[in-house]
XYZ file of C-alpha atoms in Angstrom:
643
model
C -0.027 -0.010 0.021
C 1.378 3.519 -0.776
C 3.281 5.174 2.011
C 1.509 8.509 1.905
C -2.103 9.075 2.805
C -4.053 11.155 0.282
C -5.596 14.530 0.937
C -8.351 15.045 -1.715
C -8.940 18.693 -2.626
C -11.870 19.551 -4.909
C -11.285 22.629 -7.065
C -14.577 24.363 -7.731
C -15.738 27.503 -9.457
C -16.899 28.976 -12.762
C -15.664 27.595 -16.015
C -13.772 30.789 -16.955
C -12.118 31.279 -13.587
C -8.929 29.332 -14.442
C -9.233 26.292 -12.153
C -7.479 23.921 -14.523
C -4.699 26.498 -15.211
C -4.209 27.044 -11.516
C -3.915 23.287 -10.827
C -1.534 22.975 -13.762
C 0.623 25.841 -12.330
C 0.668 24.160 -8.883
C 1.521 20.709 -10.000
C 3.233 21.170 -13.326
C 0.750 18.667 -14.822
C -2.461 18.881 -16.728
C -5.507 17.382 -14.770
C -5.849 13.777 -15.910
C -9.064 13.656 -17.792
C -10.335 10.897 -20.214
C -8.875 11.220 -23.673
C -12.253 11.933 -25.243
C -12.759 14.867 -22.851
C -9.260 16.301 -23.546
C -10.170 16.398 -27.243
C -13.096 18.678 -26.551
C -10.791 21.327 -25.214
C -12.800 22.123 -22.055
C -13.333 20.613 -18.642
C -16.700 18.894 -18.715
C -15.387 15.782 -17.032
C -13.555 15.245 -13.761
C -9.811 15.825 -13.884
C -7.343 14.401 -11.450
C -3.755 15.403 -10.681
C -1.353 14.665 -7.843
C 0.854 17.231 -6.090
C 4.146 15.515 -5.186
C 6.338 17.043 -2.487
C 9.002 14.694 -0.955
C 9.199 16.822 2.159
C 5.443 16.653 2.819
C 3.977 13.688 4.697
C 0.833 13.419 2.655
C -0.076 13.453 -0.989
C -2.445 16.093 -2.219
C -4.928 14.921 -4.920
C -6.711 17.630 -6.876
C -10.190 16.807 -8.369
C -10.846 19.445 -10.908
C -14.591 19.577 -11.318
C -16.456 21.004 -14.344
C -17.377 24.661 -14.005
C -19.962 24.761 -16.754
C -23.569 25.011 -15.521
C -24.585 22.140 -17.721
C -22.376 19.784 -15.892
C -23.154 20.477 -12.196
C -24.144 16.844 -11.829
C -20.572 15.906 -12.665
C -19.315 18.507 -10.315
C -21.421 16.967 -7.487
C -20.073 13.549 -8.237
C -16.476 14.791 -8.070
C -17.136 16.860 -4.889
C -18.975 14.087 -3.022
C -16.028 12.641 -1.220
C -13.353 15.393 -0.951
C -11.495 16.207 2.224
C -11.178 19.952 1.491
C -12.235 22.462 -1.177
C -10.387 25.145 -3.146
C -12.939 27.645 -4.303
C -11.569 29.383 -7.369
C -12.823 32.916 -8.204
C -11.399 35.014 -11.019
C -10.147 38.440 -9.816
C -11.296 40.174 -12.900
C -14.843 38.694 -12.897
C -15.740 38.179 -9.250
C -18.322 35.812 -7.845
C -20.334 34.208 -10.643
C -23.709 32.367 -10.560
C -21.877 29.042 -10.963
C -19.505 29.960 -8.033
C -22.565 30.326 -5.818
C -23.967 26.914 -6.859
C -20.632 25.151 -6.401
C -20.243 26.742 -2.959
C -23.772 25.623 -2.010
C -23.058 22.090 -3.120
C -19.782 22.005 -1.104
C -21.709 23.134 1.991
C -24.520 20.622 1.528
C -21.939 17.779 1.126
C -20.546 18.677 4.449
C -17.029 19.746 3.483
C -15.365 21.141 6.576
C -11.978 22.647 5.339
C -10.982 24.759 2.458
C -9.438 27.967 1.025
C -10.289 30.503 -1.622
C -8.031 31.358 -4.565
C -8.473 34.636 -6.456
C -7.074 33.718 -9.826
C -5.872 35.999 -12.649
C -4.639 38.526 -10.006
C -2.189 39.858 -12.586
C -5.123 41.379 -14.456
C -6.307 43.691 -11.674
C -4.780 46.196 -9.311
C -4.410 45.992 -5.503
C -7.655 47.985 -4.880
C -9.676 45.524 -6.942
C -8.117 42.564 -5.040
C -8.872 44.077 -1.650
C -12.486 44.925 -2.708
C -12.988 41.326 -4.065
C -11.419 39.774 -0.997
C -13.916 41.720 1.186
C -16.781 40.603 -1.013
C -15.693 36.995 -0.802
C -15.351 37.195 3.022
C -18.974 38.418 3.141
C -20.110 35.738 0.726
C -18.597 32.882 2.712
C -19.619 34.151 6.185
C -21.166 31.461 8.550
C -19.771 28.619 6.357
C -16.758 26.320 6.541
C -14.843 29.010 4.595
C -15.730 31.746 7.053
C -12.133 31.923 8.408
C -10.437 30.356 5.407
C -7.429 32.000 3.765
C -8.256 34.054 0.669
C -5.169 34.204 -1.580
C -4.629 36.162 -4.850
C -2.718 33.948 -7.290
C -1.630 33.982 -10.954
C -1.157 30.863 -13.002
C 0.596 33.037 -15.516
C 3.158 34.842 -13.402
C 3.323 32.325 -10.492
C 2.416 34.968 -7.868
C 0.940 33.534 -4.776
C 1.481 29.920 -5.796
C 4.035 29.204 -3.014
C 1.640 30.616 -0.325
C -1.257 28.620 -1.728
C 0.781 25.477 -1.751
C 1.606 26.076 1.976
C -2.040 26.680 2.765
C -3.105 23.377 1.062
C -0.411 21.481 2.944
C -1.632 23.058 6.234
C -5.221 21.951 5.302
C -3.840 18.479 4.724
C -2.334 18.373 8.151
C -5.652 19.376 9.624
C -7.741 16.758 7.791
C -8.899 14.180 10.318
C -8.603 10.400 9.518
C -11.626 9.228 7.636
C -13.891 6.897 9.690
C -13.425 3.353 8.400
C -16.210 0.705 8.627
C -13.569 -1.854 7.575
C -15.816 -2.912 4.630
C -14.618 -2.062 1.144
C -16.776 0.614 -0.594
C -15.727 2.847 -3.558
C -18.189 4.968 -5.457
C -17.216 4.916 -9.168
C -16.595 8.318 -10.741
C -14.719 7.235 -13.891
C -14.998 4.246 -16.293
C -12.571 3.770 -19.185
C -10.586 1.137 -20.980
C -6.798 0.759 -21.198
C -5.067 -1.011 -24.041
C -3.779 -4.360 -22.742
C -5.705 -4.092 -19.470
C -9.388 -3.775 -20.374
C -12.016 -2.063 -18.216
C -10.857 0.148 -15.474
C -12.964 1.957 -12.792
C -11.780 4.668 -10.460
C -12.962 6.416 -7.350
C -12.184 7.303 -3.745
C -12.308 4.376 -1.319
C -14.767 5.306 1.541
C -14.154 2.136 3.605
C -12.056 -0.998 4.000
C -9.407 -2.088 1.541
C -9.110 -3.782 -1.786
C -6.384 -6.170 -3.134
C -5.454 -7.534 -6.444
C -7.260 -10.875 -6.791
C -10.326 -9.779 -4.615
C -13.842 -10.436 -5.835
C -15.974 -7.271 -5.628
C -19.666 -6.586 -6.341
C -20.803 -3.612 -8.471
C -24.034 -2.111 -7.079
C -26.879 -1.494 -7.502
C -26.848 -4.187 -10.145
C -25.011 -6.521 -7.800
C -22.886 -8.412 -10.390
C -19.574 -9.799 -9.087
C -16.297 -9.380 -10.837
C -12.549 -9.955 -10.099
C -10.015 -7.243 -9.490
C -6.920 -8.091 -11.567
C -4.924 -5.020 -10.649
C -4.918 -2.004 -8.380
C -3.358 1.410 -9.136
C -2.733 4.369 -6.784
C -1.401 7.577 -8.259
C -0.898 5.824 -11.529
C 1.393 3.185 -10.006
C 0.650 -0.525 -9.596
C -0.041 -1.480 -5.946
C -0.911 -4.762 -4.246
C -3.691 -3.023 -2.345
C -5.326 0.310 -1.578
C -7.368 1.518 1.425
C -9.741 4.162 2.801
C -9.294 7.760 1.596
C -7.086 6.950 -1.436
C -7.843 7.678 -5.070
C -7.798 4.235 -6.621
C -8.163 2.616 -10.031
C -9.345 -1.016 -10.284
C -8.779 -3.175 -13.419
C -11.879 -5.266 -13.790
C -11.155 -7.399 -16.922
C -14.303 -9.579 -16.518
C -16.658 -6.524 -16.651
C -17.617 -5.030 -20.024
C -17.363 -1.171 -20.110
C -21.003 -1.038 -21.257
C -22.116 -2.529 -17.882
C -20.340 0.096 -15.898
C -21.107 3.765 -15.295
C -20.455 6.711 -13.000
C -22.793 6.379 -9.943
C -22.211 2.636 -9.346
C -20.400 1.447 -6.255
C -17.742 -1.245 -6.181
C -17.931 -2.860 -2.728
C -17.459 -6.069 -0.830
C -19.825 -8.866 -1.769
C -23.052 -8.760 0.208
C -22.154 -5.464 1.961
C -24.805 -3.254 0.242
C -28.430 -3.630 -0.727
C -30.065 -1.741 -3.554
C -32.883 0.546 -2.381
C -35.699 2.527 -3.942
C -36.342 4.536 -0.693
C -34.106 6.626 1.501
C -35.045 8.295 4.801
C -33.117 11.465 5.247
C -32.822 14.770 6.926
C -33.277 17.579 4.240
C -32.017 21.142 4.578
C -33.316 23.746 2.077
C -30.795 26.519 1.290
C -31.643 29.754 3.072
C -31.430 31.736 -0.146
C -33.462 29.220 -2.167
C -36.001 30.911 -4.419
C -38.825 28.748 -2.891
C -39.471 25.752 -0.691
C -39.844 22.041 -1.629
C -43.341 20.615 -1.807
C -44.571 17.182 -0.715
C -44.482 14.777 -3.665
C -42.271 17.078 -5.716
C -40.033 15.518 -8.370
C -36.324 16.294 -7.765
C -32.914 15.300 -8.921
C -30.973 13.418 -6.180
C -27.181 13.501 -6.220
C -25.706 10.936 -3.875
C -22.228 9.674 -3.891
C -21.322 9.794 -7.640
C -24.896 8.918 -8.651
C -27.839 11.011 -9.974
C -31.308 9.589 -9.557
C -34.681 11.072 -10.191
C -36.901 10.958 -7.027
C -40.145 11.971 -5.446
C -39.909 13.865 -2.202
C -42.209 12.712 0.557
C -42.218 15.346 3.334
C -43.076 13.375 6.458
C -44.037 16.147 9.010
C -45.305 19.009 6.858
C -46.554 19.920 3.351
C -43.421 21.896 2.406
C -39.875 22.553 3.472
C -39.323 26.256 3.348
C -36.025 27.997 2.543
C -33.703 27.779 5.519
C -35.770 25.007 7.218
C -34.914 21.330 7.785
C -37.240 18.371 7.743
C -37.214 14.561 7.888
C -38.177 13.240 4.404
C -38.459 10.063 2.477
C -36.933 9.973 -1.045
C -38.840 7.607 -3.371
C -36.357 6.813 -6.136
C -37.309 6.195 -9.831
C -34.487 3.625 -10.006
C -32.540 1.757 -7.315
C -29.281 3.033 -5.926
C -27.049 2.205 -2.898
C -26.249 4.290 0.152
C -25.482 4.053 3.792
C -26.628 6.108 6.784
C -24.553 9.242 7.159
C -23.997 9.585 3.362
C -24.488 13.219 2.215
C -26.516 14.200 -0.797
C -27.581 17.186 -2.898
C -31.085 18.047 -4.185
C -31.585 19.939 -7.435
C -35.000 21.005 -8.807
C -36.282 19.024 -11.763
C -36.912 22.336 -13.597
C -35.330 24.861 -13.540
C -32.267 22.702 -12.763
C -30.772 24.533 -9.767
C -29.436 23.384 -6.455
C -31.977 23.921 -3.700
C -30.959 21.735 -0.746
C -29.322 18.563 0.448
C -28.785 16.628 3.616
C -27.853 13.269 5.130
C -29.175 9.816 4.774
C -30.726 8.384 8.000
C -31.969 5.009 6.783
C -30.998 3.355 3.538
C -33.694 0.618 3.546
C -36.835 2.109 5.102
C -40.414 1.030 4.858
C -43.061 3.442 3.582
C -44.091 5.807 6.373
C -47.354 7.192 7.614
C -47.060 10.942 7.292
C -47.370 13.096 10.378
C -46.747 10.172 12.567
C -45.136 11.128 15.859
C -43.526 7.651 16.137
C -41.987 7.929 12.693
C -40.676 11.468 13.407
C -39.123 10.329 16.700
C -37.408 7.292 15.101
C -35.873 9.470 12.372
C -34.583 11.916 14.983
C -32.884 9.094 16.767
C -31.362 7.770 13.524
C -29.905 11.238 12.967
C -28.634 11.476 16.561
C -25.657 10.026 18.440
C -24.242 6.558 17.638
C -26.009 5.155 20.731
C -29.426 6.490 19.760
C -28.925 5.363 16.050
C -27.905 1.834 17.188
C -30.760 1.513 19.601
C -33.335 2.608 16.923
C -31.888 0.110 14.412
C -32.311 -2.697 17.059
C -35.875 -1.446 17.589
C -36.524 -1.453 13.840
C -35.209 -5.042 13.519
C -38.230 -6.153 15.474
C -38.120 -9.783 16.723
C -35.091 -10.646 14.597
C -31.906 -10.585 16.813
C -28.968 -8.657 15.290
C -25.239 -8.966 15.675
C -22.883 -6.014 15.948
C -21.731 -6.530 12.316
C -25.369 -6.571 11.039
C -26.150 -3.235 12.832
C -22.779 -1.706 11.724
C -23.682 -2.493 8.049
C -27.094 -0.817 8.506
C -25.678 2.138 10.381
C -22.723 2.702 8.041
C -20.418 2.763 11.139
C -17.460 0.820 12.310
C -17.874 -2.399 14.264
C -15.956 -0.875 17.150
C -18.356 2.143 17.335
C -21.406 -0.112 17.294
C -19.873 -2.576 19.803
C -19.280 0.325 22.234
C -22.795 1.462 21.897
C -24.194 -2.111 22.331
C -22.123 -2.532 25.490
C -23.677 0.677 26.926
C -27.177 -0.300 25.937
C -26.752 -3.792 27.497
C -25.562 -2.204 30.772
C -28.559 0.128 30.710
C -30.988 -2.827 30.095
C -32.032 -1.400 26.754
C -30.784 -4.570 24.935
C -30.723 -8.239 25.834
C -28.377 -10.899 24.584
C -30.257 -13.785 22.927
C -28.031 -16.230 20.940
C -26.457 -18.845 23.259
C -24.110 -19.986 20.494
C -22.173 -18.384 17.679
C -21.617 -14.661 17.322
C -23.487 -12.763 20.014
C -26.888 -11.475 18.903
C -29.030 -8.944 20.595
C -32.662 -7.886 20.852
C -34.138 -4.588 21.952
C -35.568 -5.041 25.445
C -38.770 -3.371 24.452
C -39.261 -5.749 21.614
C -38.443 -8.673 23.937
C -41.183 -7.484 26.294
C -43.639 -7.118 23.404
C -42.842 -10.620 22.239
C -43.400 -11.906 25.758
C -46.784 -10.123 25.962
C -47.676 -11.618 22.606
C -46.788 -15.114 23.820
C -48.962 -14.749 26.864
C -51.768 -13.450 24.696
C -51.376 -16.313 22.241
C -51.571 -18.947 25.087
C -54.589 -17.138 26.583
C -56.331 -17.145 23.321
C -55.552 -20.819 22.831
C -57.155 -21.657 26.175
C -60.122 -19.531 25.462
C -60.771 -21.653 22.381
C -59.707 -24.860 24.190
C -60.918 -24.417 27.800
C -60.609 -28.115 28.575
C -56.876 -28.390 27.745
C -54.289 -28.105 30.444
C -51.474 -27.111 28.054
C -51.058 -25.536 24.653
C -48.920 -27.770 22.356
C -45.475 -26.283 22.056
C -45.425 -26.974 18.284
C -48.469 -24.734 17.826
C -46.858 -21.949 19.867
C -43.559 -22.306 18.103
C -45.139 -22.096 14.634
C -46.943 -18.900 15.617
C -43.908 -17.294 17.128
C -41.438 -18.090 14.348
C -43.499 -15.989 11.940
C -42.064 -12.889 13.672
C -38.843 -14.115 15.250
C -36.558 -17.121 15.578
C -35.968 -20.208 17.713
C -33.262 -18.831 20.037
C -35.484 -15.815 20.796
C -38.441 -18.170 21.551
C -36.269 -20.039 23.969
C -35.067 -16.801 25.595
C -38.598 -15.385 25.982
C -40.095 -18.655 27.210
C -37.294 -19.159 29.784
C -38.022 -15.728 31.044
C -41.752 -16.326 31.381
C -41.191 -19.642 33.152
C -38.657 -17.932 35.408
C -41.140 -15.310 36.560
C -43.801 -17.977 36.995
C -46.078 -16.786 34.256
C -45.754 -20.122 32.350
C -45.036 -23.743 33.230
C -43.745 -26.280 30.732
C -44.925 -29.863 30.899
C -43.884 -32.525 28.459
C -44.522 -30.938 24.971
C -46.898 -28.292 26.123
C -47.048 -24.749 27.740
C -49.494 -23.736 30.427
C -50.486 -20.668 32.392
C -49.533 -20.745 36.136
C -52.651 -20.319 38.314
C -55.138 -21.241 35.596
C -57.655 -23.860 36.483
C -58.587 -26.167 33.635
C -62.232 -26.437 32.863
C -63.736 -29.898 32.942
C -64.884 -31.294 29.634
C -68.025 -33.399 30.321
C -67.103 -35.820 27.463
C -63.529 -36.137 28.619
C -64.531 -36.535 32.194
C -66.789 -39.466 31.304
C -63.847 -40.971 29.381
C -61.618 -40.384 32.430
C -64.149 -42.204 34.652
C -64.333 -45.160 32.250
C -60.525 -45.531 31.905
C -60.004 -45.012 35.653
C -62.672 -47.516 36.427
C -61.003 -50.281 34.420
C -57.732 -49.864 36.326
C -59.466 -49.432 39.659
C -61.452 -52.596 39.330
C -58.485 -54.594 38.057
C -56.723 -54.089 41.392
C -53.342 -55.948 41.414
C -53.921 -57.733 38.093
C -52.917 -54.701 36.069
C -54.084 -54.684 32.452
C -51.913 -53.415 29.684
C -52.786 -49.887 28.621
C -53.331 -50.871 25.014
C -55.779 -53.616 26.127
C -57.745 -51.100 28.097
C -57.970 -48.858 24.997
C -59.210 -51.777 22.833
C -61.678 -52.889 25.506
C -63.159 -49.431 25.544
C -63.072 -49.090 21.759
C -61.165 -45.764 21.619
C -58.774 -44.406 19.068
C -55.189 -43.651 20.364
C -55.727 -39.899 19.699
C -58.598 -39.969 22.167
C -57.313 -42.516 24.624
C -53.764 -41.403 25.108
C -54.452 -37.854 26.276
C -57.020 -39.140 28.809
C -54.575 -41.784 30.101
C -51.674 -39.302 30.284
C -53.875 -36.842 32.153
C -54.774 -39.537 34.711
C -51.020 -40.376 35.130
C -50.053 -36.666 35.502
C -52.740 -36.204 38.139
C -51.507 -39.198 40.109
C -54.802 -41.108 39.716
C -52.802 -43.764 37.779
C -49.229 -44.735 38.522
C -46.826 -46.306 35.972
C -44.644 -48.658 38.076
C -42.998 -50.057 34.930
C -43.516 -49.859 31.173
C -46.135 -52.564 31.291
C -47.414 -52.181 34.854
C -49.963 -49.377 35.582
C -51.925 -49.297 38.850
C -54.738 -47.107 40.253
C -53.493 -45.036 43.150
C -55.850 -46.949 45.515
C -54.144 -50.158 44.522
C -50.734 -48.604 45.244
C -51.845 -47.535 48.729
C -53.125 -51.032 49.350
C -49.770 -52.439 48.332
C -48.015 -49.864 50.587
C -50.050 -51.001 53.538
C -49.239 -54.664 52.747
C -45.442 -53.907 52.572
C -45.621 -51.899 55.775
C -47.328 -54.792 57.553
C -44.750 -57.407 56.360
C -41.851 -55.114 57.358
C -43.377 -54.542 60.812
C -43.706 -58.298 61.280
C -40.327 -59.458 59.749
C -38.242 -56.265 59.715
C -37.987 -56.599 55.894
C -39.793 -57.999 52.906
C -38.911 -60.040 49.865
C -40.533 -60.290 46.444
C -41.731 -63.838 47.281
C -43.337 -62.681 50.558
C -45.158 -59.808 48.914
C -46.202 -62.066 46.037
C -47.747 -64.527 48.470
C -49.272 -61.855 50.682
C -51.145 -60.179 47.723
C -51.579 -63.267 45.581
C -49.609 -61.757 42.695
C -47.319 -62.936 40.012
C -43.652 -62.317 40.669
C -43.581 -59.588 37.911
C -46.099 -57.424 39.738
C -44.545 -57.927 43.200
C -41.153 -56.968 41.834
C -42.597 -53.829 40.081
C -44.217 -52.755 43.368
C -41.071 -53.082 45.438
C -38.858 -51.383 42.808
C -41.341 -48.528 42.701
C -41.271 -48.175 46.409
C -37.408 -48.255 46.355
C -37.408 -45.429 43.683
C -39.859 -43.300 45.603
C -38.015 -43.585 48.952
C -40.482 -45.808 50.878
C -38.054 -48.731 51.003
C -34.574 -49.570 50.018
C -33.043 -52.841 48.830
C -30.496 -54.779 50.861
C -29.471 -57.993 49.093
C -32.647 -59.639 48.049
C -34.829 -58.021 50.696
C -36.258 -54.636 51.063
C -36.175 -52.560 54.323
C -37.559 -49.244 55.390
C -35.752 -46.341 53.657
C -35.251 -44.805 57.047
C -34.440 -46.808 60.094
C -37.113 -46.584 62.878
C -36.426 -43.812 65.437
C -35.000 -44.741 68.881
């Protein structure tokens, strides 16, 4: 990777104000435009040139943007990702209409640093320069250029170039490191072919890194291609990273499939969208406001998309005002929260406002909804607020730090810090017991729990004679809005606070009394009666079913209910007794022990006139339940007599 970090400076201003000449004089090189644009003899495409200074720790990259009013969309694409701006104003002409629009675009894109160059200073006297400098200072008041240097320069004589170069290097030192999500993303601003290499795309990397041999996806189309080569500053490199002007050789991609406005990014990292939630600021000096449902031109990243503007909390956004909006796009694009954009009117084509993306994959909103307005305010707030809101929007689907980071357009580290804080405050809960940790908003968890309780209550209202709701029914209903780990988490919580109990394959409500089903009660009496009258000669359960002429689906729930209630007792797989029979056996064993001090299977068999199988089953059951214990081939009281 190149040793020097790049400082990307956009040169903006009117077409006749000498931007390209100034850059040429600073660098000794013509801005690198595409051959077909050079042939036209004017800058209507983006030009790029590097300022090399061995004594300077960074490398300044100039993006010379078109100055002609017909190519403002190209200017917006070039200015979309600059670190600083050099606003160029000709000393002999002053502030032009196009200068004002370029300046507005730079402000709307959130540029923080810059300087002003008064070109062609050799054509005017000192008084004119002083007058123009005062006008410019008034023009940029309240903006990122309010305190910026204003330097007279001449590309012809070289006057002021040394001072301007020093100012640019000072700006470079003050440019903060770009935030890095760690996921490769590069908006494409140029597409061309090179003899012997094939298709090449270029742009500024906004996140992550790319290496020769990587597979990247081109969005919004989503097709995947291979990077054969990487160039930085015209030199081959093994890799390039965030903040660097980079060219990628994509030999598998036809030039016809590529265009400015696409984004080269890591596979699966972006999702095409036809809606964007955003905060919109209308310029204070705009001729008019923006109306609900107005058709506008959206410039985002290096892309231009036609869109309808849905104003969520009002009918219009007036000049100087800000409002949450939803942009309904006429074709898909890709973006991330935090991305800046510019809005131009459909007709006349002038810049009127811009702002910042809050949600890159929103649902359609209900207008004037307080809940929607509050959620958008959180998305535009602190990292903590935005992360919490994204967890809330995820509903019952637990999210990992990485999933939220992708949606938020922030780094994993930022999101992890926010998640840790929200966990400590009880705003999030951890769900997944295995694999990468996944989290759920606590309010959503509570809502899911309330929903489970409501589902179980509704089931019992429809099935008043059932003691439990089948877990399979509950699970199927829950998984429509969440997943299995979350179901376990919520169920465990409800069982823990004694709202639910679990029994076999069912879920019941603690404290609820099961209503008696007359039909089922009659079946219970019939089944119980068979075992009760059989006494010690226990019938097989299936024989009882056949005797009563019942289907398994009817008989088994009744039998299992009698076992759960303790009316019937399974001593062994094929030995089931009525509880009265068990108590009679208990009395017989107690009598034999009192007489002999212990009892054997044979003695109990003779006492109750049983087969050995039943006598053994009885004594083993009493051993298991703590009434007796086995010593050799005899059974004694589990606890020795007192005294």
